[in-house]
Amino acid sequence: MEAETIPTDTEKNERRLSLEEKIEIYENTLQKGYLLEDTDLKQIPTLTREEEIEFAKKIEQGEKIYENYLLIANLRFLAMKATKAISTEDNFEREDIIQEGVIGLMESIKKFDYEKGYKFLTYAEWWIDQNTTRARENRGETIRIPVNLKKKILNYRKQHEILHKDLHREPTSEEISQKMGVTKEKAKYLENLSKRCIISMDKPITDENGEFYWDSKIQETTFGTPEKIILRETNKEIIKELIENLSEREREILLSVFAFNEDDSKSLQDI
């Protein structure tokens, strides 16, 4: 799918600009070193298909400055997408969308293959959308689930809801797997994930005794908490180093008394 045409007030002027003049504008923009205002973005000329190819060849030859030029040439398109996205995503600031989009744009510049025949923006738009979608999904989440897995879980819930309405009952894993075109095991896996409640151990909760954290309610194992295990092992190593200054007889007695030789434990009478 072709990327949307970038609206501009200077299209006639852009057609009269030579590539050298465009590069001069990109260079001047690059020297400013700050996020441009919309009024400035409108003055940045875009590239023709032939000019994009020329820039891509320069980048292929190792001239890194052309990566910056190609980035600047497409900032207006990025700002346009951010403006449209903010109208439906009120919890995601326009500046955040632009910043995340720039990361996607930079990634597309590195991977763009002009020999494939498509325009740069057609390719770059996918990377921009991927990066902004991932950032939006992760926003405000302490525990982050991979975006691709989250999409599969959402698709499972959607297909489950459709089947539930059609069948007027709870659908089986086999019915959902056929609906989704996946194996029964995969459908069961997604079912378990969709029902799983992920809670951060740092999330505060309250009971009759007041506020506490989830990790304080997790029972210790037979070997104790990880912190205690590490402390115990560390102390053991320190003591072993200290008793190296003792005689062999004294060292053997202490090691046996404090059970440092786990494979050779002895009773007090044996010691």
PDB file of C-alpha atoms in Angstrom:
ATOM      1  CA  MET A   1       0.000   0.000   0.000  1.00  0.00           C
ATOM      2  CA  GLU A   2       1.355   3.416  -0.983  1.00  0.00           C
ATOM      3  CA  ALA A   3       2.041   5.880   1.797  1.00  0.00           C
ATOM      4  CA  GLU A   4      -0.243   8.899   1.916  1.00  0.00           C
ATOM      5  CA  THR A   5       0.768  11.947  -0.105  1.00  0.00           C
ATOM      6  CA  ILE A   6       2.378  14.591   2.059  1.00  0.00           C
ATOM      7  CA  PRO A   7       0.413  17.856   1.881  1.00  0.00           C
ATOM      8  CA  THR A   8       2.589  20.888   1.264  1.00  0.00           C
ATOM      9  CA  ASP A   9       2.276  24.587   0.573  1.00  0.00           C
ATOM     10  CA  THR A  10       5.498  24.636  -1.431  1.00  0.00           C
ATOM     11  CA  GLU A  11       5.011  21.890  -4.021  1.00  0.00           C
ATOM     12  CA  LYS A  12       5.572  24.247  -6.940  1.00  0.00           C
ATOM     13  CA  ASN A  13       8.740  25.570  -5.355  1.00  0.00           C
ATOM     14  CA  GLU A  14       9.920  22.041  -4.555  1.00  0.00           C
ATOM     15  CA  ARG A  15       9.738  21.050  -8.197  1.00  0.00           C
ATOM     16  CA  ARG A  16      12.064  23.956  -9.047  1.00  0.00           C
ATOM     17  CA  LEU A  17      14.607  23.027  -6.383  1.00  0.00           C
ATOM     18  CA  SER A  18      17.668  21.121  -7.499  1.00  0.00           C
ATOM     19  CA  LEU A  19      18.998  18.240  -5.438  1.00  0.00           C
ATOM     20  CA  GLU A  20      21.933  20.412  -4.362  1.00  0.00           C
ATOM     21  CA  GLU A  21      19.527  23.068  -3.068  1.00  0.00           C
ATOM     22  CA  LYS A  22      17.539  20.452  -1.159  1.00  0.00           C
ATOM     23  CA  ILE A  23      20.704  19.087   0.423  1.00  0.00           C
ATOM     24  CA  GLU A  24      21.624  22.614   1.494  1.00  0.00           C
ATOM     25  CA  ILE A  25      18.235  22.961   3.231  1.00  0.00           C
ATOM     26  CA  TYR A  26      18.676  19.566   4.915  1.00  0.00           C
ATOM     27  CA  GLU A  27      22.149  20.559   6.086  1.00  0.00           C
ATOM     28  CA  ASN A  28      20.889  23.859   7.522  1.00  0.00           C
ATOM     29  CA  THR A  29      18.044  22.015   9.258  1.00  0.00           C
ATOM     30  CA  LEU A  30      20.490  19.495  10.668  1.00  0.00           C
ATOM     31  CA  GLN A  31      22.630  22.282  12.113  1.00  0.00           C
ATOM     32  CA  LYS A  32      19.702  23.635  14.150  1.00  0.00           C
ATOM     33  CA  GLY A  33      19.791  20.554  16.364  1.00  0.00           C
ATOM     34  CA  TYR A  34      16.269  20.765  17.824  1.00  0.00           C
ATOM     35  CA  LEU A  35      12.766  19.463  17.108  1.00  0.00           C
ATOM     36  CA  LEU A  36      11.273  21.590  14.375  1.00  0.00           C
ATOM     37  CA  GLU A  37       8.006  23.452  14.624  1.00  0.00           C
ATOM     38  CA  ASP A  38       5.262  22.670  12.110  1.00  0.00           C
ATOM     39  CA  THR A  39       5.911  25.949  10.308  1.00  0.00           C
ATOM     40  CA  ASP A  40       9.534  24.890   9.782  1.00  0.00           C
ATOM     41  CA  LEU A  41       8.559  21.393   8.680  1.00  0.00           C
ATOM     42  CA  LYS A  42       6.434  22.819   5.867  1.00  0.00           C
ATOM     43  CA  GLN A  43       9.530  24.407   4.387  1.00  0.00           C
ATOM     44  CA  ILE A  44      11.463  21.137   4.168  1.00  0.00           C
ATOM     45  CA  PRO A  45      11.404  19.818   0.581  1.00  0.00           C
ATOM     46  CA  THR A  46      10.621  16.182  -0.110  1.00  0.00           C
ATOM     47  CA  LEU A  47      12.515  13.895  -2.466  1.00  0.00           C
ATOM     48  CA  THR A  48      11.538  12.410  -5.791  1.00  0.00           C
ATOM     49  CA  ARG A  49      11.821   8.661  -6.362  1.00  0.00           C
ATOM     50  CA  GLU A  50      15.048   9.204  -8.324  1.00  0.00           C
ATOM     51  CA  GLU A  51      16.522  11.346  -5.548  1.00  0.00           C
ATOM     52  CA  GLU A  52      15.624   8.724  -2.944  1.00  0.00           C
ATOM     53  CA  ILE A  53      17.526   6.142  -4.968  1.00  0.00           C
ATOM     54  CA  GLU A  54      20.532   8.456  -5.229  1.00  0.00           C
ATOM     55  CA  PHE A  55      20.505   8.983  -1.453  1.00  0.00           C
ATOM     56  CA  ALA A  56      20.173   5.224  -0.871  1.00  0.00           C
ATOM     57  CA  LYS A  57      23.198   4.577  -3.076  1.00  0.00           C
ATOM     58  CA  LYS A  58      25.215   7.165  -1.152  1.00  0.00           C
ATOM     59  CA  ILE A  59      24.282   5.442   2.114  1.00  0.00           C
ATOM     60  CA  GLU A  60      25.224   2.081   0.612  1.00  0.00           C
ATOM     61  CA  GLN A  61      28.642   3.530  -0.221  1.00  0.00           C
ATOM     62  CA  GLY A  62      29.150   4.479   3.420  1.00  0.00           C
ATOM     63  CA  GLU A  63      28.233   8.197   3.330  1.00  0.00           C
ATOM     64  CA  LYS A  64      26.343   8.274   6.640  1.00  0.00           C
ATOM     65  CA  ILE A  65      25.366  11.950   6.342  1.00  0.00           C
ATOM     66  CA  TYR A  66      22.783  10.952   3.728  1.00  0.00           C
ATOM     67  CA  GLU A  67      20.950   8.923   6.393  1.00  0.00           C
ATOM     68  CA  ASN A  68      20.346  12.218   8.211  1.00  0.00           C
ATOM     69  CA  TYR A  69      19.262  13.940   4.995  1.00  0.00           C
ATOM     70  CA  LEU A  70      16.767  11.153   4.209  1.00  0.00           C
ATOM     71  CA  LEU A  71      15.440  11.356   7.778  1.00  0.00           C
ATOM     72  CA  ILE A  72      14.910  15.121   7.586  1.00  0.00           C
ATOM     73  CA  ALA A  73      13.274  14.845   4.160  1.00  0.00           C
ATOM     74  CA  ASN A  74      10.524  12.668   5.693  1.00  0.00           C
ATOM     75  CA  LEU A  75       9.921  14.499   8.980  1.00  0.00           C
ATOM     76  CA  ARG A  76       6.866  16.286   7.570  1.00  0.00           C
ATOM     77  CA  PHE A  77       5.226  12.964   6.761  1.00  0.00           C
ATOM     78  CA  LEU A  78       5.999  11.787  10.290  1.00  0.00           C
ATOM     79  CA  ALA A  79       4.439  14.915  11.806  1.00  0.00           C
ATOM     80  CA  MET A  80       1.320  14.411   9.687  1.00  0.00           C
ATOM     81  CA  LYS A  81       0.916  10.818  10.918  1.00  0.00           C
ATOM     82  CA  ALA A  82       1.433  11.906  14.526  1.00  0.00           C
ATOM     83  CA  THR A  83      -1.287  14.551  14.204  1.00  0.00           C
ATOM     84  CA  LYS A  84      -3.772  11.973  12.907  1.00  0.00           C
ATOM     85  CA  ALA A  85      -2.824   9.442  15.590  1.00  0.00           C
ATOM     86  CA  ILE A  86      -3.262  11.861  18.484  1.00  0.00           C
ATOM     87  CA  SER A  87      -6.897  12.465  17.567  1.00  0.00           C
ATOM     88  CA  THR A  88      -7.734   8.878  18.532  1.00  0.00           C
ATOM     89  CA  GLU A  89      -5.011   8.235  21.112  1.00  0.00           C
ATOM     90  CA  ASP A  90      -5.497  10.923  23.764  1.00  0.00           C
ATOM     91  CA  ASN A  91      -3.202   9.210  26.245  1.00  0.00           C
ATOM     92  CA  PHE A  92      -0.242   9.367  23.863  1.00  0.00           C
ATOM     93  CA  GLU A  93       1.318  12.783  23.329  1.00  0.00           C
ATOM     94  CA  ARG A  94       2.049  13.970  19.783  1.00  0.00           C
ATOM     95  CA  GLU A  95       5.705  14.590  20.642  1.00  0.00           C
ATOM     96  CA  ASP A  96       5.980  11.024  21.958  1.00  0.00           C
ATOM     97  CA  ILE A  97       4.546   9.637  18.732  1.00  0.00           C
ATOM     98  CA  ILE A  98       6.996  11.700  16.678  1.00  0.00           C
ATOM     99  CA  GLN A  99       9.959  10.549  18.766  1.00  0.00           C
ATOM    100  CA  GLU A 100       8.966   6.908  18.514  1.00  0.00           C
ATOM    101  CA  GLY A 101       8.281   7.382  14.813  1.00  0.00           C
ATOM    102  CA  VAL A 102      11.766   8.818  14.292  1.00  0.00           C
ATOM    103  CA  ILE A 103      13.228   5.606  15.742  1.00  0.00           C
ATOM    104  CA  GLY A 104      11.172   3.568  13.272  1.00  0.00           C
ATOM    105  CA  LEU A 105      12.167   5.915  10.454  1.00  0.00           C
ATOM    106  CA  MET A 106      15.856   5.494  11.285  1.00  0.00           C
ATOM    107  CA  GLU A 107      15.466   1.722  11.272  1.00  0.00           C
ATOM    108  CA  SER A 108      13.787   1.809   7.854  1.00  0.00           C
ATOM    109  CA  ILE A 109      16.628   3.937   6.457  1.00  0.00           C
ATOM    110  CA  LYS A 110      19.146   1.278   7.486  1.00  0.00           C
ATOM    111  CA  LYS A 111      17.113  -1.553   5.931  1.00  0.00           C
ATOM    112  CA  PHE A 112      15.722   0.191   2.816  1.00  0.00           C
ATOM    113  CA  ASP A 113      16.495  -1.645  -0.445  1.00  0.00           C
ATOM    114  CA  TYR A 114      15.932   0.680  -3.415  1.00  0.00           C
ATOM    115  CA  GLU A 115      16.335  -2.211  -5.863  1.00  0.00           C
ATOM    116  CA  LYS A 116      12.997  -3.682  -4.741  1.00  0.00           C
ATOM    117  CA  GLY A 117      11.181  -0.955  -6.691  1.00  0.00           C
ATOM    118  CA  TYR A 118       8.916   0.600  -4.037  1.00  0.00           C
ATOM    119  CA  LYS A 119       9.060   4.152  -2.727  1.00  0.00           C
ATOM    120  CA  PHE A 120      10.908   4.789   0.498  1.00  0.00           C
ATOM    121  CA  LEU A 121       7.846   6.060   2.404  1.00  0.00           C
ATOM    122  CA  THR A 122       5.865   2.970   1.463  1.00  0.00           C
ATOM    123  CA  TYR A 123       8.511   0.902   3.223  1.00  0.00           C
ATOM    124  CA  ALA A 124       9.203   3.355   6.059  1.00  0.00           C
ATOM    125  CA  GLU A 125       5.548   3.672   7.047  1.00  0.00           C
ATOM    126  CA  TRP A 126       5.500   0.038   8.207  1.00  0.00           C
ATOM    127  CA  TRP A 127       8.487   0.608  10.492  1.00  0.00           C
ATOM    128  CA  ILE A 128       6.991   3.837  11.845  1.00  0.00           C
ATOM    129  CA  ASP A 129       3.694   2.116  12.638  1.00  0.00           C
ATOM    130  CA  GLN A 130       5.448  -0.853  14.238  1.00  0.00           C
ATOM    131  CA  ASN A 131       7.524   1.305  16.540  1.00  0.00           C
ATOM    132  CA  THR A 132       4.717   3.645  17.596  1.00  0.00           C
ATOM    133  CA  THR A 133       2.337   0.710  18.156  1.00  0.00           C
ATOM    134  CA  ARG A 134       4.890  -1.059  20.340  1.00  0.00           C
ATOM    135  CA  ALA A 135       5.501   2.104  22.354  1.00  0.00           C
ATOM    136  CA  ARG A 136       1.755   2.676  22.806  1.00  0.00           C
ATOM    137  CA  GLU A 137       1.208  -0.913  23.934  1.00  0.00           C
ATOM    138  CA  ASN A 138       4.041  -0.693  26.453  1.00  0.00           C
ATOM    139  CA  ARG A 139       3.045   2.706  27.786  1.00  0.00           C
ATOM    140  CA  GLY A 140       2.252   2.617  31.481  1.00  0.00           C
ATOM    141  CA  GLU A 141       2.825  -1.115  31.888  1.00  0.00           C
ATOM    142  CA  THR A 142       5.202  -2.261  34.630  1.00  0.00           C
ATOM    143  CA  ILE A 143       5.332  -5.769  33.156  1.00  0.00           C
ATOM    144  CA  ARG A 144       5.527  -5.772  29.367  1.00  0.00           C
ATOM    145  CA  ILE A 145       4.220  -8.537  27.162  1.00  0.00           C
ATOM    146  CA  PRO A 146       5.718  -8.727  23.648  1.00  0.00           C
ATOM    147  CA  VAL A 147       3.496  -6.882  21.176  1.00  0.00           C
ATOM    148  CA  ASN A 148       3.219  -9.834  18.781  1.00  0.00           C
ATOM    149  CA  LEU A 149       2.088 -12.106  21.631  1.00  0.00           C
ATOM    150  CA  LYS A 150      -0.387  -9.512  22.855  1.00  0.00           C
ATOM    151  CA  LYS A 151      -1.913  -9.367  19.362  1.00  0.00           C
ATOM    152  CA  LYS A 152      -2.344 -13.148  19.350  1.00  0.00           C
ATOM    153  CA  ILE A 153      -4.063 -13.028  22.741  1.00  0.00           C
ATOM    154  CA  LEU A 154      -6.415 -10.280  21.538  1.00  0.00           C
ATOM    155  CA  ASN A 155      -7.195 -12.290  18.397  1.00  0.00           C
ATOM    156  CA  TYR A 156      -7.957 -15.350  20.541  1.00  0.00           C
ATOM    157  CA  ARG A 157     -10.381 -13.348  22.686  1.00  0.00           C
ATOM    158  CA  LYS A 158     -12.048 -11.917  19.583  1.00  0.00           C
ATOM    159  CA  GLN A 159     -12.550 -15.347  17.962  1.00  0.00           C
ATOM    160  CA  HIS A 160     -13.726 -16.778  21.290  1.00  0.00           C
ATOM    161  CA  GLU A 161     -16.358 -14.046  21.557  1.00  0.00           C
ATOM    162  CA  ILE A 162     -17.557 -14.622  17.983  1.00  0.00           C
ATOM    163  CA  LEU A 163     -17.912 -18.379  18.510  1.00  0.00           C
ATOM    164  CA  HIS A 164     -19.629 -17.873  21.849  1.00  0.00           C
ATOM    165  CA  LYS A 165     -22.275 -15.707  20.195  1.00  0.00           C
ATOM    166  CA  ASP A 166     -22.743 -18.099  17.265  1.00  0.00           C
ATOM    167  CA  LEU A 167     -22.877 -21.297  19.310  1.00  0.00           C
ATOM    168  CA  HIS A 168     -24.680 -19.857  22.370  1.00  0.00           C
ATOM    169  CA  ARG A 169     -22.231 -21.780  24.547  1.00  0.00           C
ATOM    170  CA  GLU A 170     -18.594 -21.908  25.547  1.00  0.00           C
ATOM    171  CA  PRO A 171     -16.531 -22.969  22.473  1.00  0.00           C
ATOM    172  CA  THR A 172     -14.042 -25.813  22.784  1.00  0.00           C
ATOM    173  CA  SER A 173     -10.306 -25.457  22.157  1.00  0.00           C
ATOM    174  CA  GLU A 174     -10.695 -27.489  18.964  1.00  0.00           C
ATOM    175  CA  GLU A 175     -13.411 -25.157  17.627  1.00  0.00           C
ATOM    176  CA  ILE A 176     -11.311 -22.099  18.389  1.00  0.00           C
ATOM    177  CA  SER A 177      -8.211 -23.658  16.819  1.00  0.00           C
ATOM    178  CA  GLN A 178     -10.164 -24.289  13.596  1.00  0.00           C
ATOM    179  CA  LYS A 179     -11.511 -20.738  13.653  1.00  0.00           C
ATOM    180  CA  MET A 180      -8.029 -19.267  14.129  1.00  0.00           C
ATOM    181  CA  GLY A 181      -6.249 -21.702  11.829  1.00  0.00           C
ATOM    182  CA  VAL A 182      -3.828 -22.897  14.512  1.00  0.00           C
ATOM    183  CA  THR A 183      -3.192 -26.189  16.288  1.00  0.00           C
ATOM    184  CA  LYS A 184      -5.286 -27.251  19.248  1.00  0.00           C
ATOM    185  CA  GLU A 185      -2.220 -26.989  21.494  1.00  0.00           C
ATOM    186  CA  LYS A 186      -1.590 -23.416  20.334  1.00  0.00           C
ATOM    187  CA  ALA A 187      -5.213 -22.461  20.991  1.00  0.00           C
ATOM    188  CA  LYS A 188      -4.987 -23.977  24.483  1.00  0.00           C
ATOM    189  CA  TYR A 189      -1.780 -22.034  25.111  1.00  0.00           C
ATOM    190  CA  LEU A 190      -3.433 -18.751  24.088  1.00  0.00           C
ATOM    191  CA  GLU A 191      -6.453 -19.625  26.240  1.00  0.00           C
ATOM    192  CA  ASN A 192      -4.214 -19.986  29.286  1.00  0.00           C
ATOM    193  CA  LEU A 193      -2.451 -16.709  28.521  1.00  0.00           C
ATOM    194  CA  SER A 194      -5.732 -14.856  28.087  1.00  0.00           C
ATOM    195  CA  LYS A 195      -6.892 -16.009  31.528  1.00  0.00           C
ATOM    196  CA  ARG A 196      -3.598 -15.334  33.265  1.00  0.00           C
ATOM    197  CA  CYS A 197      -3.489 -12.412  35.621  1.00  0.00           C
ATOM    198  CA  ILE A 198      -0.063 -10.776  35.608  1.00  0.00           C
ATOM    199  CA  ILE A 199       0.619  -8.723  38.731  1.00  0.00           C
ATOM    200  CA  SER A 200       3.798  -6.841  39.550  1.00  0.00           C
ATOM    201  CA  MET A 201       5.437  -7.861  42.838  1.00  0.00           C
ATOM    202  CA  ASP A 202       5.987  -4.131  43.450  1.00  0.00           C
ATOM    203  CA  LYS A 203       2.274  -3.388  43.276  1.00  0.00           C
ATOM    204  CA  PRO A 204       0.974  -2.337  46.726  1.00  0.00           C
ATOM    205  CA  ILE A 205      -2.153  -4.010  48.102  1.00  0.00           C
ATOM    206  CA  THR A 206      -3.969  -3.624  51.404  1.00  0.00           C
ATOM    207  CA  ASP A 207      -5.513  -5.928  53.964  1.00  0.00           C
ATOM    208  CA  GLU A 208      -6.697  -5.596  57.552  1.00  0.00           C
ATOM    209  CA  ASN A 209      -3.113  -4.958  58.670  1.00  0.00           C
ATOM    210  CA  GLY A 210      -2.538  -2.133  56.244  1.00  0.00           C
ATOM    211  CA  GLU A 211      -0.482  -1.842  53.052  1.00  0.00           C
ATOM    212  CA  PHE A 212       2.035  -4.442  51.955  1.00  0.00           C
ATOM    213  CA  TYR A 213       3.597  -5.773  48.748  1.00  0.00           C
ATOM    214  CA  TRP A 214       3.067  -9.060  46.953  1.00  0.00           C
ATOM    215  CA  ASP A 215       6.629 -10.233  47.452  1.00  0.00           C
ATOM    216  CA  SER A 216       6.177 -10.077  51.229  1.00  0.00           C
ATOM    217  CA  LYS A 217       3.393 -12.682  50.961  1.00  0.00           C
ATOM    218  CA  ILE A 218       5.375 -15.219  48.972  1.00  0.00           C
ATOM    219  CA  GLN A 219       6.402 -18.065  51.243  1.00  0.00           C
ATOM    220  CA  GLU A 220      10.060 -18.947  51.567  1.00  0.00           C
ATOM    221  CA  THR A 221      11.237 -22.175  50.003  1.00  0.00           C
ATOM    222  CA  THR A 222      13.088 -24.892  51.922  1.00  0.00           C
ATOM    223  CA  PHE A 223      16.344 -23.128  51.122  1.00  0.00           C
ATOM    224  CA  GLY A 224      15.110 -19.627  52.006  1.00  0.00           C
ATOM    225  CA  THR A 225      14.771 -16.536  49.875  1.00  0.00           C
ATOM    226  CA  PRO A 226      17.289 -15.872  47.070  1.00  0.00           C
ATOM    227  CA  GLU A 227      18.813 -13.067  49.163  1.00  0.00           C
ATOM    228  CA  LYS A 228      19.389 -15.394  52.114  1.00  0.00           C
ATOM    229  CA  ILE A 229      20.842 -18.113  49.923  1.00  0.00           C
ATOM    230  CA  ILE A 230      23.333 -15.689  48.382  1.00  0.00           C
ATOM    231  CA  LEU A 231      24.250 -14.251  51.785  1.00  0.00           C
ATOM    232  CA  ARG A 232      24.799 -17.723  53.226  1.00  0.00           C
ATOM    233  CA  GLU A 233      27.017 -18.810  50.341  1.00  0.00           C
ATOM    234  CA  THR A 234      28.970 -15.548  50.472  1.00  0.00           C
ATOM    235  CA  ASN A 235      29.599 -15.905  54.211  1.00  0.00           C
ATOM    236  CA  LYS A 236      30.705 -19.483  53.681  1.00  0.00           C
ATOM    237  CA  GLU A 237      33.338 -18.406  51.149  1.00  0.00           C
ATOM    238  CA  ILE A 238      34.567 -15.613  53.430  1.00  0.00           C
ATOM    239  CA  ILE A 239      34.969 -18.005  56.377  1.00  0.00           C
ATOM    240  CA  LYS A 240      36.837 -20.509  54.216  1.00  0.00           C
ATOM    241  CA  GLU A 241      39.301 -17.803  53.233  1.00  0.00           C
ATOM    242  CA  LEU A 242      39.788 -16.709  56.868  1.00  0.00           C
ATOM    243  CA  ILE A 243      40.476 -20.180  58.263  1.00  0.00           C
ATOM    244  CA  GLU A 244      43.217 -20.761  55.703  1.00  0.00           C
ATOM    245  CA  ASN A 245      45.535 -19.106  58.260  1.00  0.00           C
ATOM    246  CA  LEU A 246      44.805 -21.794  60.853  1.00  0.00           C
ATOM    247  CA  SER A 247      46.562 -25.100  61.244  1.00  0.00           C
ATOM    248  CA  GLU A 248      45.270 -28.082  59.308  1.00  0.00           C
ATOM    249  CA  ARG A 249      43.817 -29.667  62.470  1.00  0.00           C
ATOM    250  CA  GLU A 250      42.022 -26.492  63.561  1.00  0.00           C
ATOM    251  CA  ARG A 251      40.763 -25.877  60.036  1.00  0.00           C
ATOM    252  CA  GLU A 252      39.343 -29.406  59.723  1.00  0.00           C
ATOM    253  CA  ILE A 253      37.564 -29.144  63.082  1.00  0.00           C
ATOM    254  CA  LEU A 254      35.895 -25.813  62.203  1.00  0.00           C
ATOM    255  CA  LEU A 255      34.849 -27.039  58.769  1.00  0.00           C
ATOM    256  CA  SER A 256      33.308 -30.130  60.312  1.00  0.00           C
ATOM    257  CA  VAL A 257      31.588 -28.294  63.170  1.00  0.00           C
ATOM    258  CA  PHE A 258      29.936 -25.760  60.884  1.00  0.00           C
ATOM    259  CA  ALA A 259      29.144 -28.378  58.204  1.00  0.00           C
ATOM    260  CA  PHE A 260      31.054 -26.633  55.435  1.00  0.00           C
ATOM    261  CA  ASN A 261      32.082 -30.027  54.147  1.00  0.00           C
ATOM    262  CA  GLU A 262      28.583 -31.040  53.154  1.00  0.00           C
ATOM    263  CA  ASP A 263      29.725 -34.315  51.653  1.00  0.00           C
ATOM    264  CA  ASP A 264      31.612 -35.241  54.814  1.00  0.00           C
ATOM    265  CA  SER A 265      29.344 -34.262  57.697  1.00  0.00           C
ATOM    266  CA  LYS A 266      30.298 -35.691  61.122  1.00  0.00           C
ATOM    267  CA  SER A 267      28.763 -35.832  64.564  1.00  0.00           C
ATOM    268  CA  LEU A 268      30.438 -34.048  67.497  1.00  0.00           C
ATOM    269  CA  GLN A 269      31.560 -37.408  68.894  1.00  0.00           C
ATOM    270  CA  ASP A 270      33.221 -38.285  65.581  1.00  0.00           C
ATOM    271  CA  ILE A 271      34.961 -34.918  65.456  1.00  0.00           C
TER     272      ILE A 271
END
